[in-house]
């Protein structure tokens, strides 16, 4: 631990009498031997040595009324709080007490560190809505956050339910950014079914860490609770809510709002979050504001739509009300194209109408056009291609996305048997893996059955369905554009596009076991516990970092 975290207020008291030199030397030798083997942090060892030398010097001269000591000379940005070291007649009792206090501080720090700390689930300004779009929706949400709640005694939820690809996530990133600027954001969490850390436990950990950031009193209380019951750091979400979140709410300042934003409720299948939103959220103070986005799935809407503490958005994210927003979005992207001047204003207007407010559909088309041989002809073909739309709501969005995905896949080399084999191996892994691998990692997992070059070639052909794929960075994880791509390929796609996850899970399991058998031994720390050492020469436990473990393991 850095010495700065221990806070020291030094006070050295002139000894009452002088001990014989022989006793001073004996005490000095004993102290030196103790400090040489002491588990105290190095800054404290140096500090105690300075204190002893100063006291001994005072004994020898009998002339010093005060002692001036430099502590950590040259150090900067130190924080010293509420800790005193008194050296009285060589008595080291107070030094021991300081050490015990330091241990308590370390214990609290370690308790907080044991909470999960997920990466990549908070808001991102690069994923927000483009300027001057979604103004009605953002105004509605902002007004709800700051609105007065007459007679309300608990927290409330604002529910945004809209079809897949309608821009819910971009909206959540945008409101998160605005609320963060206002200083009211407690936490934001974006569920992603294709990420292994996308769990309710990590959501609760994000909320707890957000509470700790409010002020020192809240953080101190959370640490106390975690030290008192160490099982809370890894407890089920309901226990953490009851025994960590609720007890610290009374310490929160009442002059601000605490906004929690949860995106992608439909991508959590734990059967834990829905009951929390239904029954537990109203127990929070009324200064809490929770915004939730989701697809309008039946189970979710039946569970939440009619609850007294839940208000549903009245602004649609699709259809005619969003045409202007979509037009701005499409125009902004088409202006970057070299062929922009070849696209007629009528074709752009019809493209906007065809999109029907479905941002993901428009984004996928624009991405597809970048890699088309003749973008203008391809856009015209997509826009004026008729497709059945005899259903409503989320089904229309799904059918439109499916039709677009099928069109993109239909242009690949399905008559090439080798391509079909590589497609099944590479894309089968993409739809099955919980954590994405890079082309390098995927090739190493397959151990020669699929090369890195194979992975890159297949991904280049599927680039419209991938998120920010670049062949120049073979160590960047490969991610599908959206959950709807995975669902289409594994549930609704016709042959030869259809992929069967059970088949690919078995194949990936076989490859993983072979990789563990052949490559795990080269990883640092493997075999440490099997060592046989002399009791007084036990080697340090090897430090295992994420980078030291092979990606595919």
Coordinates of C-alpha atoms in Angstrom, one line a residue, residues 172-522:
X172 CA -29.3 5.3 -23.3
X173 CA -25.7 6.4 -24.0
X174 CA -26.8 9.9 -24.8
X175 CA -28.9 10.4 -21.6
X176 CA -26.1 8.8 -19.6
X177 CA -23.7 11.4 -21.0
X178 CA -26.0 14.3 -20.2
X179 CA -26.8 13.1 -16.7
X180 CA -23.1 12.5 -16.0
X181 CA -22.4 16.1 -17.0
X182 CA -25.0 17.3 -14.5
X183 CA -23.4 15.2 -11.8
X184 CA -26.4 13.0 -11.2
X185 CA -25.3 9.7 -12.8
X186 CA -25.0 7.0 -10.2
X187 CA -24.2 4.2 -12.7
X188 CA -25.1 3.0 -16.1
X189 CA -25.0 -0.6 -17.3
X190 CA -25.5 -1.9 -20.8
X191 CA -26.4 -5.6 -21.0
X192 CA -25.0 -7.5 -23.9
X193 CA -25.9 -11.2 -24.2
X194 CA -22.8 -11.9 -26.1
X195 CA -20.5 -10.8 -23.2
X196 CA -19.8 -13.2 -20.3
X197 CA -19.7 -10.4 -17.8
X198 CA -23.2 -9.2 -18.7
X199 CA -24.7 -10.3 -15.4
X200 CA -27.0 -8.9 -12.7
X201 CA -24.2 -9.4 -10.1
X202 CA -22.0 -7.0 -12.1
X203 CA -24.9 -4.5 -12.4
X204 CA -25.2 -4.5 -8.6
X205 CA -21.4 -4.1 -8.3
X206 CA -21.6 -1.1 -10.6
X207 CA -24.3 0.4 -8.4
X208 CA -22.4 -0.2 -5.2
X209 CA -19.2 1.4 -6.7
X210 CA -21.3 4.3 -7.8
X211 CA -22.5 4.8 -4.3
X212 CA -19.0 4.7 -3.0
X213 CA -18.1 7.6 -5.3
X214 CA -20.8 9.8 -3.8
X215 CA -18.7 10.7 -0.7
X216 CA -16.3 9.4 1.9
X217 CA -19.0 8.6 4.5
X218 CA -20.8 6.3 2.1
X219 CA -17.6 4.6 1.0
X220 CA -16.5 4.1 4.6
X221 CA -19.9 2.6 5.5
X222 CA -19.8 0.2 2.5
X223 CA -16.3 -0.9 3.5
X224 CA -17.4 -1.5 7.0
X225 CA -20.3 -3.7 5.9
X226 CA -18.0 -5.7 3.6
X227 CA -15.4 -6.2 6.3
X228 CA -18.1 -7.2 8.8
X229 CA -19.5 -9.9 6.4
X230 CA -16.9 -10.8 3.7
X231 CA -19.5 -13.0 1.9
X232 CA -21.4 -9.9 0.8
X233 CA -18.7 -9.1 -1.9
X234 CA -19.9 -12.2 -3.8
X235 CA -23.4 -12.6 -2.5
X236 CA -26.5 -13.0 -4.7
X237 CA -27.9 -9.6 -5.9
X238 CA -30.9 -9.6 -3.6
X239 CA -28.6 -9.9 -0.5
X240 CA -26.4 -7.2 -1.8
X241 CA -29.4 -5.0 -2.3
X242 CA -30.7 -5.6 1.2
X243 CA -27.4 -5.6 3.1
X244 CA -25.2 -3.1 1.1
X245 CA -27.3 -0.7 -0.9
X246 CA -30.3 -0.1 1.4
X247 CA -28.3 0.5 4.6
X248 CA -26.2 3.3 3.0
X249 CA -29.1 5.2 1.5
X250 CA -29.6 7.1 4.7
X251 CA -26.1 8.6 4.3
X252 CA -26.8 10.0 0.8
X253 CA -27.2 13.8 0.4
X254 CA -30.8 14.7 -0.3
X255 CA -30.0 17.7 -2.5
X256 CA -29.4 15.7 -5.7
X257 CA -30.8 12.9 -7.9
X258 CA -29.2 9.5 -8.2
X259 CA -29.8 8.3 -11.8
X260 CA -29.3 4.6 -12.7
X261 CA -29.6 3.6 -16.4
X262 CA -30.0 0.0 -17.5
X263 CA -30.0 -0.8 -21.2
X264 CA -31.0 -4.1 -22.7
X265 CA -33.2 -5.6 -20.0
X266 CA -34.3 -8.2 -22.6
X267 CA -30.7 -9.5 -22.9
X268 CA -30.7 -10.6 -19.2
X269 CA -32.1 -14.0 -18.8
X270 CA -31.3 -14.6 -15.1
X271 CA -34.8 -14.3 -13.7
X272 CA -33.3 -12.1 -11.0
X273 CA -33.5 -8.5 -12.4
X274 CA -37.3 -8.4 -13.1
X275 CA -38.3 -9.2 -9.5
X276 CA -35.7 -6.6 -8.3
X277 CA -37.3 -3.9 -10.6
X278 CA -40.8 -5.0 -9.5
X279 CA -40.5 -5.3 -5.8
X280 CA -37.2 -3.9 -4.5
X281 CA -36.7 -0.6 -6.4
X282 CA -39.6 1.2 -4.5
X283 CA -37.7 0.6 -1.3
X284 CA -35.0 3.1 -2.4
X285 CA -35.4 6.8 -1.6
X286 CA -37.4 9.0 -4.0
X287 CA -34.2 10.8 -5.0
X288 CA -33.4 7.7 -7.1
X289 CA -34.3 7.7 -10.8
X290 CA -34.0 4.5 -12.8
X291 CA -34.2 4.4 -16.6
X292 CA -34.6 1.0 -18.3
X293 CA -34.6 0.2 -22.0
X294 CA -35.8 -3.1 -23.4
X295 CA -37.5 -4.9 -26.3
X296 CA -41.3 -5.1 -25.7
X297 CA -41.2 -8.8 -24.9
X298 CA -44.4 -10.2 -23.4
X299 CA -42.9 -11.4 -20.1
X300 CA -41.2 -8.0 -19.5
X301 CA -44.2 -5.9 -20.4
X302 CA -46.7 -8.0 -18.4
X303 CA -44.3 -7.8 -15.3
X304 CA -43.6 -4.1 -15.5
X305 CA -46.0 -2.1 -17.6
X306 CA -48.8 -1.8 -15.0
X307 CA -46.7 -1.3 -11.9
X308 CA -47.5 1.9 -9.9
X309 CA -43.8 3.0 -9.7
X310 CA -43.1 2.5 -13.4
X311 CA -43.9 5.0 -16.1
X312 CA -43.6 4.0 -19.8
X313 CA -42.3 6.4 -22.5
X314 CA -44.9 7.9 -24.7
X315 CA -42.5 8.8 -27.5
X316 CA -42.0 6.2 -30.3
X317 CA -38.6 5.3 -31.5
X318 CA -39.8 4.0 -34.9
X319 CA -42.3 5.0 -37.5
X320 CA -43.2 8.4 -38.9
X321 CA -42.3 10.5 -35.8
X322 CA -38.6 9.6 -36.2
X323 CA -38.3 10.2 -39.9
X324 CA -36.5 13.5 -39.5
X325 CA -34.0 11.9 -37.1
X326 CA -33.3 9.1 -39.4
X327 CA -32.9 11.4 -42.4
X328 CA -30.2 13.4 -40.5
X329 CA -28.5 10.1 -39.6
X330 CA -28.6 8.8 -43.2
X331 CA -27.5 12.1 -44.7
X332 CA -24.6 12.4 -42.3
X333 CA -23.3 8.9 -43.3
X334 CA -23.9 9.2 -47.1
X335 CA -22.0 12.5 -47.2
X336 CA -18.8 10.6 -46.4
X337 CA -19.2 8.5 -49.5
X338 CA -17.4 9.3 -52.8
X339 CA -20.6 8.4 -54.6
X340 CA -22.8 10.8 -52.6
X341 CA -23.4 13.1 -55.6
X342 CA -24.7 10.1 -57.7
X343 CA -27.5 9.4 -55.2
X344 CA -30.7 11.3 -56.0
X345 CA -32.6 13.1 -53.3
X346 CA -35.7 11.0 -54.1
X347 CA -33.7 7.8 -53.5
X348 CA -32.5 9.1 -50.2
X349 CA -36.0 10.1 -49.2
X350 CA -37.3 6.7 -50.2
X351 CA -34.5 5.1 -48.2
X352 CA -35.6 7.0 -45.1
X353 CA -39.2 5.9 -45.6
X354 CA -38.1 2.3 -46.1
X355 CA -36.2 2.4 -42.9
X356 CA -39.3 3.3 -41.0
X357 CA -37.3 4.7 -38.1
X358 CA -35.3 1.4 -37.7
X359 CA -31.8 2.8 -37.1
X360 CA -30.1 -0.6 -37.1
X361 CA -31.6 -1.5 -40.5
X362 CA -30.4 1.8 -41.9
X363 CA -26.9 1.4 -40.3
X364 CA -26.6 -2.1 -41.7
X365 CA -27.6 -1.0 -45.2
X366 CA -25.0 1.9 -45.1
X367 CA -22.3 -0.5 -43.9
X368 CA -23.2 -3.0 -46.6
X369 CA -23.0 -0.3 -49.3
X370 CA -19.4 0.5 -48.4
X371 CA -18.3 -2.9 -49.6
X372 CA -20.7 -3.2 -52.6
X373 CA -19.4 -3.2 -56.2
X374 CA -22.0 -0.6 -57.2
X375 CA -23.4 1.1 -54.1
X376 CA -26.0 3.2 -55.9
X377 CA -27.5 0.2 -57.8
X378 CA -27.4 -1.9 -54.6
X379 CA -29.1 0.8 -52.6
X380 CA -31.8 1.2 -55.3
X381 CA -32.3 -2.5 -55.3
X382 CA -32.7 -2.7 -51.5
X383 CA -35.0 0.3 -51.3
X384 CA -37.4 -0.8 -54.0
X385 CA -37.5 -4.5 -53.1
X386 CA -40.9 -5.4 -51.8
X387 CA -41.3 -7.7 -48.8
X388 CA -44.3 -9.0 -46.8
X389 CA -45.2 -6.8 -43.8
X390 CA -48.5 -8.3 -42.6
X391 CA -47.5 -8.0 -38.9
X392 CA -47.0 -5.3 -36.3
X393 CA -44.5 -3.9 -33.8
X394 CA -41.4 -5.9 -33.1
X395 CA -42.2 -8.5 -35.8
X396 CA -41.9 -5.9 -38.6
X397 CA -38.4 -4.9 -37.3
X398 CA -37.3 -8.5 -37.1
X399 CA -38.5 -9.4 -40.5
X400 CA -36.8 -6.4 -42.1
X401 CA -33.5 -7.1 -40.4
X402 CA -33.8 -10.8 -41.4
X403 CA -34.4 -9.9 -45.0
X404 CA -31.4 -7.6 -45.0
X405 CA -29.1 -10.1 -43.4
X406 CA -30.2 -12.8 -45.9
X407 CA -29.5 -10.4 -48.8
X408 CA -26.0 -9.8 -47.5
X409 CA -25.3 -13.5 -47.0
X410 CA -26.7 -14.4 -50.4
X411 CA -23.9 -12.6 -52.1
X412 CA -21.2 -14.9 -50.6
X413 CA -19.5 -17.9 -52.3
X414 CA -21.9 -20.7 -51.4
X415 CA -20.9 -22.8 -54.4
X416 CA -17.3 -23.0 -53.0
X417 CA -17.2 -26.0 -50.7
X418 CA -14.0 -24.7 -48.9
X419 CA -15.7 -21.4 -48.2
X420 CA -18.7 -23.2 -46.7
X421 CA -16.4 -25.2 -44.3
X422 CA -14.6 -22.1 -43.2
X423 CA -17.8 -20.1 -42.8
X424 CA -19.2 -22.7 -40.5
X425 CA -16.1 -22.9 -38.4
X426 CA -15.5 -19.1 -38.1
X427 CA -19.0 -17.8 -37.8
X428 CA -20.1 -20.9 -35.8
X429 CA -17.5 -19.8 -33.2
X430 CA -18.7 -16.1 -33.3
X431 CA -22.3 -17.1 -32.5
X432 CA -21.3 -19.6 -29.8
X433 CA -18.4 -18.0 -27.8
X434 CA -19.5 -16.0 -24.7
X435 CA -16.3 -13.8 -24.9
X436 CA -15.1 -12.9 -28.4
X437 CA -11.7 -13.9 -29.7
X438 CA -9.5 -12.1 -32.2
X439 CA -8.5 -13.7 -35.5
X440 CA -5.2 -14.7 -33.9
X441 CA -6.8 -16.3 -30.9
X442 CA -9.5 -18.1 -32.9
X443 CA -6.8 -19.6 -35.2
X444 CA -4.8 -20.8 -32.3
X445 CA -7.9 -22.3 -30.7
X446 CA -8.5 -24.3 -33.9
X447 CA -4.9 -25.4 -34.0
X448 CA -4.4 -25.5 -37.7
X449 CA -7.9 -26.5 -38.8
X450 CA -8.6 -22.8 -39.5
X451 CA -5.7 -20.3 -40.0
X452 CA -5.6 -16.6 -39.1
X453 CA -5.8 -15.8 -42.8
X454 CA -8.9 -17.9 -43.1
X455 CA -10.6 -16.0 -40.3
X456 CA -9.7 -12.6 -41.8
X457 CA -11.0 -13.6 -45.3
X458 CA -14.3 -14.8 -43.9
X459 CA -14.7 -11.7 -41.7
X460 CA -13.9 -9.4 -44.6
X461 CA -16.8 -11.0 -46.6
X462 CA -19.1 -10.7 -43.6
X463 CA -17.9 -7.2 -42.6
X464 CA -21.4 -5.6 -42.9
X465 CA -22.5 -7.9 -40.1
X466 CA -19.5 -7.3 -37.8
X467 CA -18.8 -4.4 -35.4
X468 CA -15.7 -2.3 -36.4
X469 CA -13.8 -5.2 -37.9
X470 CA -10.3 -4.3 -39.2
X471 CA -8.0 -6.8 -41.0
X472 CA -5.1 -4.6 -40.0
X473 CA -5.5 -5.5 -36.3
X474 CA -5.6 -9.3 -36.1
X475 CA -5.6 -9.1 -32.2
X476 CA -8.8 -7.1 -32.0
X477 CA -11.7 -9.3 -30.8
X478 CA -14.4 -10.0 -33.5
X479 CA -17.9 -9.0 -32.5
X480 CA -21.2 -9.4 -34.3
X481 CA -23.0 -6.2 -35.2
X482 CA -26.0 -6.9 -33.0
X483 CA -27.7 -9.6 -31.1
X484 CA -30.3 -9.9 -33.9
X485 CA -27.5 -11.2 -36.2
X486 CA -26.8 -14.1 -33.8
X487 CA -30.5 -14.8 -33.4
X488 CA -31.1 -14.8 -37.1
X489 CA -28.1 -17.1 -37.9
X490 CA -29.0 -19.6 -35.1
X491 CA -32.8 -19.5 -35.2
X492 CA -34.4 -18.3 -38.4
X493 CA -31.8 -18.4 -41.2
X494 CA -32.5 -20.9 -44.0
X495 CA -29.7 -23.3 -45.2
X496 CA -26.9 -22.8 -46.0
X497 CA -26.7 -19.8 -43.7
X498 CA -28.1 -21.6 -40.6
X499 CA -25.7 -22.4 -37.8
X500 CA -26.5 -24.9 -35.0
X501 CA -25.0 -23.8 -31.7
X502 CA -25.0 -27.3 -30.1
X503 CA -22.8 -28.6 -32.9
X504 CA -20.4 -25.7 -32.7
X505 CA -20.3 -25.8 -28.8
X506 CA -19.2 -29.4 -29.0
X507 CA -16.5 -28.6 -31.6
X508 CA -15.2 -25.6 -29.5
X509 CA -15.1 -27.7 -26.4
X510 CA -13.0 -30.3 -28.2
X511 CA -10.6 -27.6 -29.4
X512 CA -10.4 -26.0 -26.0
X513 CA -9.5 -29.2 -24.2
X514 CA -6.8 -29.9 -26.8
X515 CA -5.4 -26.4 -26.3
X516 CA -5.4 -26.8 -22.5
X517 CA -3.6 -30.1 -22.9
X518 CA -0.9 -28.8 -25.2
X519 CA -0.4 -25.2 -24.1
X520 CA -1.4 -24.6 -20.5
X521 CA 1.9 -25.8 -19.0
X522 CA 3.7 -22.9 -20.6

